[in-house]
Coordinates of C-alpha atoms (C1' of nucleotides) in Angstrom, one line a residue:
Chain Q
M1 CA 142.1 126.2 89.2
S2 CA 141.6 128.8 91.8
I3 CA 138.6 128.8 94.1
D4 CA 137.4 132.0 92.5
D5 CA 137.0 130.3 89.1
I6 CA 134.6 127.7 90.3
C7 CA 131.5 129.7 89.4
G8 CA 130.4 131.6 86.4
E9 CA 129.2 130.8 82.9
T10 CA 129.9 127.1 82.4
R11 CA 133.0 127.4 84.6
F12 CA 132.1 125.1 87.3
D13 CA 134.6 122.9 89.1
M14 CA 133.1 119.9 87.4
S15 CA 135.0 117.4 89.5
K16 CA 133.7 118.8 92.7
V17 CA 130.2 119.2 91.5
A18 CA 130.2 115.7 90.0
D19 CA 131.5 114.3 93.3
V20 CA 128.7 115.9 95.2
K21 CA 126.2 114.8 92.7
E22 CA 127.4 111.2 92.9
H23 CA 127.4 111.4 96.7
L24 CA 123.8 112.6 96.6
Q25 CA 122.7 109.8 94.3
H26 CA 124.6 107.2 96.3
L27 CA 123.4 108.4 99.6
I28 CA 119.7 108.6 98.8
P29 CA 117.8 108.3 95.6
D30 CA 115.4 111.0 94.4
V31 CA 112.4 108.9 95.3
A32 CA 113.6 108.5 98.9
I33 CA 114.1 112.3 99.0
E34 CA 110.5 112.7 98.2
R35 CA 109.4 110.2 100.9
L36 CA 111.7 111.9 103.4
S37 CA 110.4 115.4 102.9
D38 CA 106.9 114.0 103.0
T39 CA 107.7 112.5 106.4
F40 CA 108.8 115.8 107.7
K41 CA 105.8 117.5 106.1
V42 CA 103.5 115.4 108.4
L43 CA 105.1 117.0 111.4
S44 CA 105.1 120.5 109.8
D45 CA 101.7 121.4 111.1
P46 CA 101.1 122.5 114.7
T47 CA 97.8 120.7 115.0
R48 CA 99.4 117.4 114.0
V49 CA 102.3 117.9 116.4
K50 CA 99.9 118.6 119.2
I51 CA 98.0 115.4 118.4
V52 CA 101.2 113.4 118.5
F53 CA 102.2 115.0 121.8
A54 CA 98.8 114.2 123.2
L55 CA 99.1 110.6 122.0
L56 CA 102.4 110.4 123.7
R57 CA 100.6 110.5 126.9
S58 CA 97.7 108.2 126.2
E59 CA 95.7 106.5 123.6
L60 CA 92.7 108.7 122.8
C61 CA 89.6 108.6 120.8
V62 CA 88.8 111.3 118.2
C63 CA 86.6 113.5 120.3
E64 CA 89.0 113.4 123.2
I65 CA 91.8 114.5 120.9
A66 CA 89.5 117.3 119.6
E67 CA 88.8 118.4 123.2
V68 CA 92.5 118.3 124.1
V69 CA 93.8 120.1 121.1
G70 CA 90.9 122.5 121.0
M71 CA 89.8 122.0 117.5
S72 CA 86.7 120.6 115.7
Q73 CA 86.0 116.9 115.3
S74 CA 86.2 117.2 111.6
A75 CA 89.5 119.0 111.5
I76 CA 91.0 116.4 113.8
S77 CA 89.6 113.5 111.8
H78 CA 91.1 115.0 108.6
Q79 CA 94.5 115.4 110.3
L80 CA 94.4 111.9 111.8
R81 CA 93.9 110.5 108.3
K82 CA 97.1 112.1 107.2
L83 CA 99.0 110.9 110.3
K84 CA 97.6 107.4 109.7
D85 CA 98.5 107.5 106.0
H86 CA 102.1 108.1 107.0
R87 CA 102.0 105.4 109.7
V88 CA 102.6 107.9 112.5
V89 CA 99.5 106.7 114.3
K90 CA 97.4 103.5 114.2
R91 CA 93.8 103.0 115.3
R92 CA 91.8 100.6 117.2
K93 CA 88.0 100.4 116.9
A94 CA 85.9 99.8 119.9
A95 CA 82.2 100.1 119.6
K96 CA 81.3 103.5 118.1
M97 CA 84.7 104.9 119.0
V98 CA 88.0 104.8 117.3
Y99 CA 91.1 105.0 119.5
Y100 CA 94.3 106.3 118.1
S101 CA 97.8 105.8 119.3
L102 CA 101.3 106.2 118.1
D103 CA 102.6 103.7 115.6
D104 CA 106.3 104.5 115.2
E105 CA 109.0 104.7 117.7
H106 CA 111.0 106.8 115.2
I107 CA 108.5 109.6 115.5
I108 CA 109.4 110.2 119.1
K109 CA 113.1 110.4 118.2
L110 CA 112.2 112.7 115.4
L111 CA 110.4 115.0 117.8
T112 CA 113.3 114.8 120.3
E113 CA 115.8 115.8 117.6
G114 CA 113.4 118.6 116.4
I115 CA 113.2 119.9 119.9
S116 CA 117.0 119.9 120.2
H117 CA 117.1 122.1 117.1
V118 CA 114.4 124.4 118.4
R119 CA 116.2 124.7 121.7
E120 CA 119.4 125.6 120.0
E121 CA 117.5 128.1 117.8
L122 CA 115.8 129.8 120.7
H123 CA 118.8 129.7 123.0
D124 CA 116.1 129.0 125.5
P125 CA 115.7 125.5 126.8
I126 CA 112.4 123.7 126.6
A127 CA 111.5 121.2 129.3
L128 CA 111.2 117.9 127.7
P129 CA 111.3 114.5 129.4
L130 CA 110.5 112.4 126.3
G131 CA 111.5 109.2 128.0
E132 CA 107.9 108.2 128.6
R133 CA 105.7 106.4 126.2
L134 CA 102.2 105.3 125.8
R135 CA 100.8 104.1 129.1
Chain R
M1 CA 82.3 105.4 134.2
S2 CA 82.5 102.9 131.4
I3 CA 84.8 103.4 128.4
D4 CA 81.8 103.7 126.2
D5 CA 80.6 106.7 128.1
I6 CA 83.7 108.7 127.5
C7 CA 82.6 110.5 124.3
G8 CA 79.4 112.1 123.2
E9 CA 77.7 115.4 124.0
T10 CA 79.6 117.0 126.9
R11 CA 80.2 113.5 128.3
F12 CA 84.0 113.4 128.2
D13 CA 86.0 111.6 130.8
M14 CA 87.1 115.0 132.1
S15 CA 89.8 113.7 134.3
K16 CA 91.5 111.9 131.5
V17 CA 91.2 114.8 129.1
A18 CA 92.4 117.2 131.7
D19 CA 95.4 115.0 132.5
V20 CA 96.4 114.9 128.8
K21 CA 95.9 118.6 128.5
E22 CA 98.1 119.3 131.5
H23 CA 100.7 116.9 130.2
L24 CA 100.7 118.7 126.9
Q25 CA 101.1 122.1 128.5
H26 CA 103.9 120.8 130.8
L27 CA 105.7 119.0 128.1
I28 CA 105.8 121.8 125.6
P29 CA 104.1 125.3 125.4
D30 CA 102.1 126.3 122.4
V31 CA 104.8 128.7 121.2
A32 CA 107.3 125.8 121.2
I33 CA 104.8 123.7 119.2
E34 CA 104.8 126.3 116.6
R35 CA 108.6 126.5 116.5
L36 CA 108.8 122.7 116.3
S37 CA 106.5 122.4 113.4
D38 CA 108.2 125.2 111.7
T39 CA 111.5 123.3 112.1
F40 CA 110.0 120.2 110.4
K41 CA 108.5 122.5 107.8
V42 CA 112.0 123.5 106.7
L43 CA 112.7 119.9 105.8
S44 CA 109.3 119.3 104.2
D45 CA 110.4 120.3 100.8
P46 CA 112.5 118.0 98.5
T47 CA 114.6 120.8 97.1
R48 CA 115.7 121.9 100.6
V49 CA 116.3 118.3 101.6
K50 CA 118.5 117.9 98.6
I51 CA 120.4 121.0 99.4
V52 CA 121.1 119.7 102.9
F53 CA 122.3 116.3 101.7
A54 CA 124.6 118.0 99.2
L55 CA 126.0 120.2 102.0
L56 CA 126.5 117.1 104.0
R57 CA 129.3 116.3 101.5
S58 CA 130.8 119.6 101.1
E59 CA 130.6 123.4 101.6
L60 CA 129.2 124.8 98.3
C61 CA 128.5 128.1 96.7
V62 CA 125.1 128.9 95.4
C63 CA 125.7 128.2 91.7
E64 CA 127.3 124.8 92.6
I65 CA 124.3 123.9 94.6
A66 CA 122.0 125.0 91.7
E67 CA 124.0 122.7 89.4
V68 CA 124.0 119.8 91.8
V69 CA 120.3 120.0 92.6
G70 CA 119.4 120.8 89.1
M71 CA 117.4 123.9 89.7
S72 CA 117.8 127.6 88.9
Q73 CA 120.0 129.9 90.9
S74 CA 117.0 132.0 91.9
A75 CA 115.1 129.0 93.2
I76 CA 118.1 127.8 95.2
S77 CA 118.7 131.3 96.6
H78 CA 115.2 131.5 97.8
Q79 CA 115.4 128.2 99.5
L80 CA 118.8 128.9 101.0
R81 CA 117.2 132.0 102.6
K82 CA 114.7 129.8 104.4
L83 CA 117.3 127.3 105.5
K84 CA 119.4 130.2 106.8
D85 CA 116.5 131.8 108.6
H86 CA 116.0 128.6 110.5
R87 CA 119.7 128.2 111.2
V88 CA 120.0 125.0 109.2
V89 CA 122.8 126.5 107.1
K90 CA 125.3 129.3 107.6
R91 CA 127.1 131.2 105.0
R92 CA 130.6 132.5 104.4
K93 CA 131.3 135.2 101.9
A94 CA 134.5 135.0 99.7
A95 CA 134.9 137.5 97.0
K96 CA 131.8 137.4 94.8
M97 CA 130.8 134.0 96.0
V98 CA 128.8 133.0 99.0
Y99 CA 129.6 129.6 100.4
Y100 CA 127.0 127.7 102.4
S101 CA 127.5 124.9 104.9
L102 CA 125.4 123.1 107.5
D103 CA 125.0 125.0 110.8
D104 CA 123.3 122.5 113.1
E105 CA 124.4 119.0 114.1
H106 CA 120.8 118.2 115.1
I107 CA 119.7 118.5 111.5
I108 CA 121.8 115.5 110.6
K109 CA 120.2 113.5 113.5
L110 CA 116.8 114.7 112.3
L111 CA 117.5 113.4 108.8
T112 CA 118.8 110.1 110.2
E113 CA 115.6 109.6 112.2
G114 CA 113.5 110.7 109.3
I115 CA 115.2 108.1 107.2
S116 CA 114.5 105.5 109.8
H117 CA 110.9 106.3 109.6
V118 CA 110.8 106.2 105.8
R119 CA 112.7 102.9 105.9
E120 CA 110.1 101.4 108.2
E121 CA 107.3 102.9 106.1
L122 CA 108.7 101.5 102.8
H123 CA 109.9 98.2 104.2
D124 CA 112.7 98.7 101.8
P125 CA 116.0 99.8 103.3
I126 CA 117.8 102.9 102.1
A127 CA 121.6 103.0 102.1
L128 CA 122.6 105.6 104.5
P129 CA 126.1 106.1 106.0
L130 CA 125.4 109.4 107.7
G131 CA 128.4 109.3 109.9
E132 CA 130.4 111.6 107.7
R133 CA 130.3 115.4 108.1
L134 CA 131.5 118.4 106.3
R135 CA 135.0 117.9 105.0
Chain A
dT1 C1' 64.1 99.9 112.5
dA2 C1' 64.5 104.5 114.0
dA3 C1' 67.1 107.6 116.6
dA4 C1' 71.4 108.9 118.7
dC5 C1' 76.0 109.2 118.4
dA6 C1' 81.1 108.7 116.8
dT7 C1' 83.8 109.2 113.0
dA8 C1' 84.9 109.9 108.1
dT9 C1' 84.8 112.5 104.0
dG10 C1' 83.8 115.6 99.9
dA11 C1' 83.4 120.4 98.7
dT12 C1' 84.7 125.0 99.4
dC13 C1' 87.5 128.9 100.6
dA14 C1' 91.1 131.4 102.5
dC15 C1' 95.8 131.3 102.9
dA16 C1' 100.6 129.5 102.3
dT17 C1' 104.3 128.0 99.3
dA18 C1' 107.6 127.1 95.4
dT19 C1' 109.1 128.4 91.1
dT20 C1' 110.0 131.7 87.5
dC21 C1' 111.1 136.1 85.7
dA22 C1' 112.9 140.5 86.0
dT23 C1' 115.9 143.2 88.3
dA24 C1' 118.5 144.9 92.3
dT25 C1' 122.7 144.6 95.1
dG26 C1' 127.3 143.9 95.8
dT27 C1' 132.1 142.8 94.4
dA28 C1' 136.0 142.3 91.4
dT29 C1' 138.5 143.7 87.4
dG30 C1' 139.7 145.6 82.8
Chain H
dC1 C1' 134.1 153.8 86.5
dA2 C1' 132.1 150.6 83.4
dT3 C1' 131.4 145.9 82.8
dA4 C1' 131.0 141.1 84.1
dC5 C1' 129.5 138.1 87.4
dA6 C1' 127.5 135.9 91.8
dT7 C1' 123.8 136.4 94.6
dA8 C1' 119.6 138.2 96.5
dT9 C1' 114.9 139.7 96.2
dG10 C1' 110.2 141.4 94.8
dA11 C1' 106.2 140.4 92.0
dA12 C1' 103.4 137.2 89.7
dT13 C1' 101.4 132.7 89.2
dA14 C1' 100.3 128.0 89.9
dT15 C1' 99.7 124.6 93.1
dG16 C1' 99.1 122.8 97.9
dT17 C1' 97.1 122.9 102.5
dG18 C1' 94.0 123.4 106.5
dA19 C1' 89.7 124.6 108.6
dT20 C1' 84.8 124.6 108.0
dC21 C1' 80.4 123.0 106.7
dA22 C1' 77.3 119.7 105.3
dT23 C1' 76.6 115.1 105.0
dA24 C1' 77.8 110.2 104.6
dT25 C1' 79.0 105.9 107.0
dG26 C1' 78.8 102.8 110.6
dT27 C1' 77.5 101.3 115.3
dT28 C1' 74.6 101.0 119.3
dT29 C1' 70.4 100.8 121.6
dA30 C1' 65.6 102.1 122.7

DNA sequence: TAAACATATGATCACATATTCATATGTATG
DNA sequence: CATACATATGAATATGTGATCATATGTTTA
């Protein structure tokens, strides 16, 4: 079967397609695909990314984050909820305040890899010493 | 200044907030934050993630991808456009067909890290030999 | 316990996004 | 060159998302 015959009405190269399908199922079940895309979705918003970068430097309470990011307390609180639901951040209560910090080492690696992609995309390096962690 | 005085009406610990702000600007400019979250946004959709996983196994034409993923040709084509715009995939034309393949090594690392996060989140390991590449 | 304050949350609205449908584009071939 | 076929794309629609506003919750302290 020639390569040009692969597509078209019911004329797939079934063995190839079946192989890829099986590979897909073996590699990662549909449920995990959902979870995975959800994980990326958490970092798909600039406000949340900013929050994570801020927390990379230091544990912060909600109003401090709002000040740093330049957004309302309510907006930040809503976003922190999402970050917490996805275990990206954790919180510690102290008196009236609630202090947030990063909860997952993998998030930093995710960010690092994401930046590598962006750097390649831009052909314009971004300074990024991500070796540091929460102080 | 006590820790309890940090928040409240105009009573931030300005030096701390200023430090984090500066850290944020130094680490990554706002423009890059946008690009970064955009990159994650590309992988925030299950259909696109499936496409990437399929292409991890083999270069595929549009109709093969549609068959593997189980979605219409049009839907796949729209998503491929987004993946291409973000340099996640590249294409090769051959006669009537257009073959897509992965275009960025970092994407695989991104997926790997994402899976690590999901795995941690689920407390339920996902099989994942991501060592392989395009054949 | 009343007031002040830090945070959380529900409702709303504007905007983004994914799929579908119809159709356009482009290429091979009878 | 007309037809078949592979892919791309614009419009329409349904659903999702993020910021805002108002307000609730919870904690401290006067």
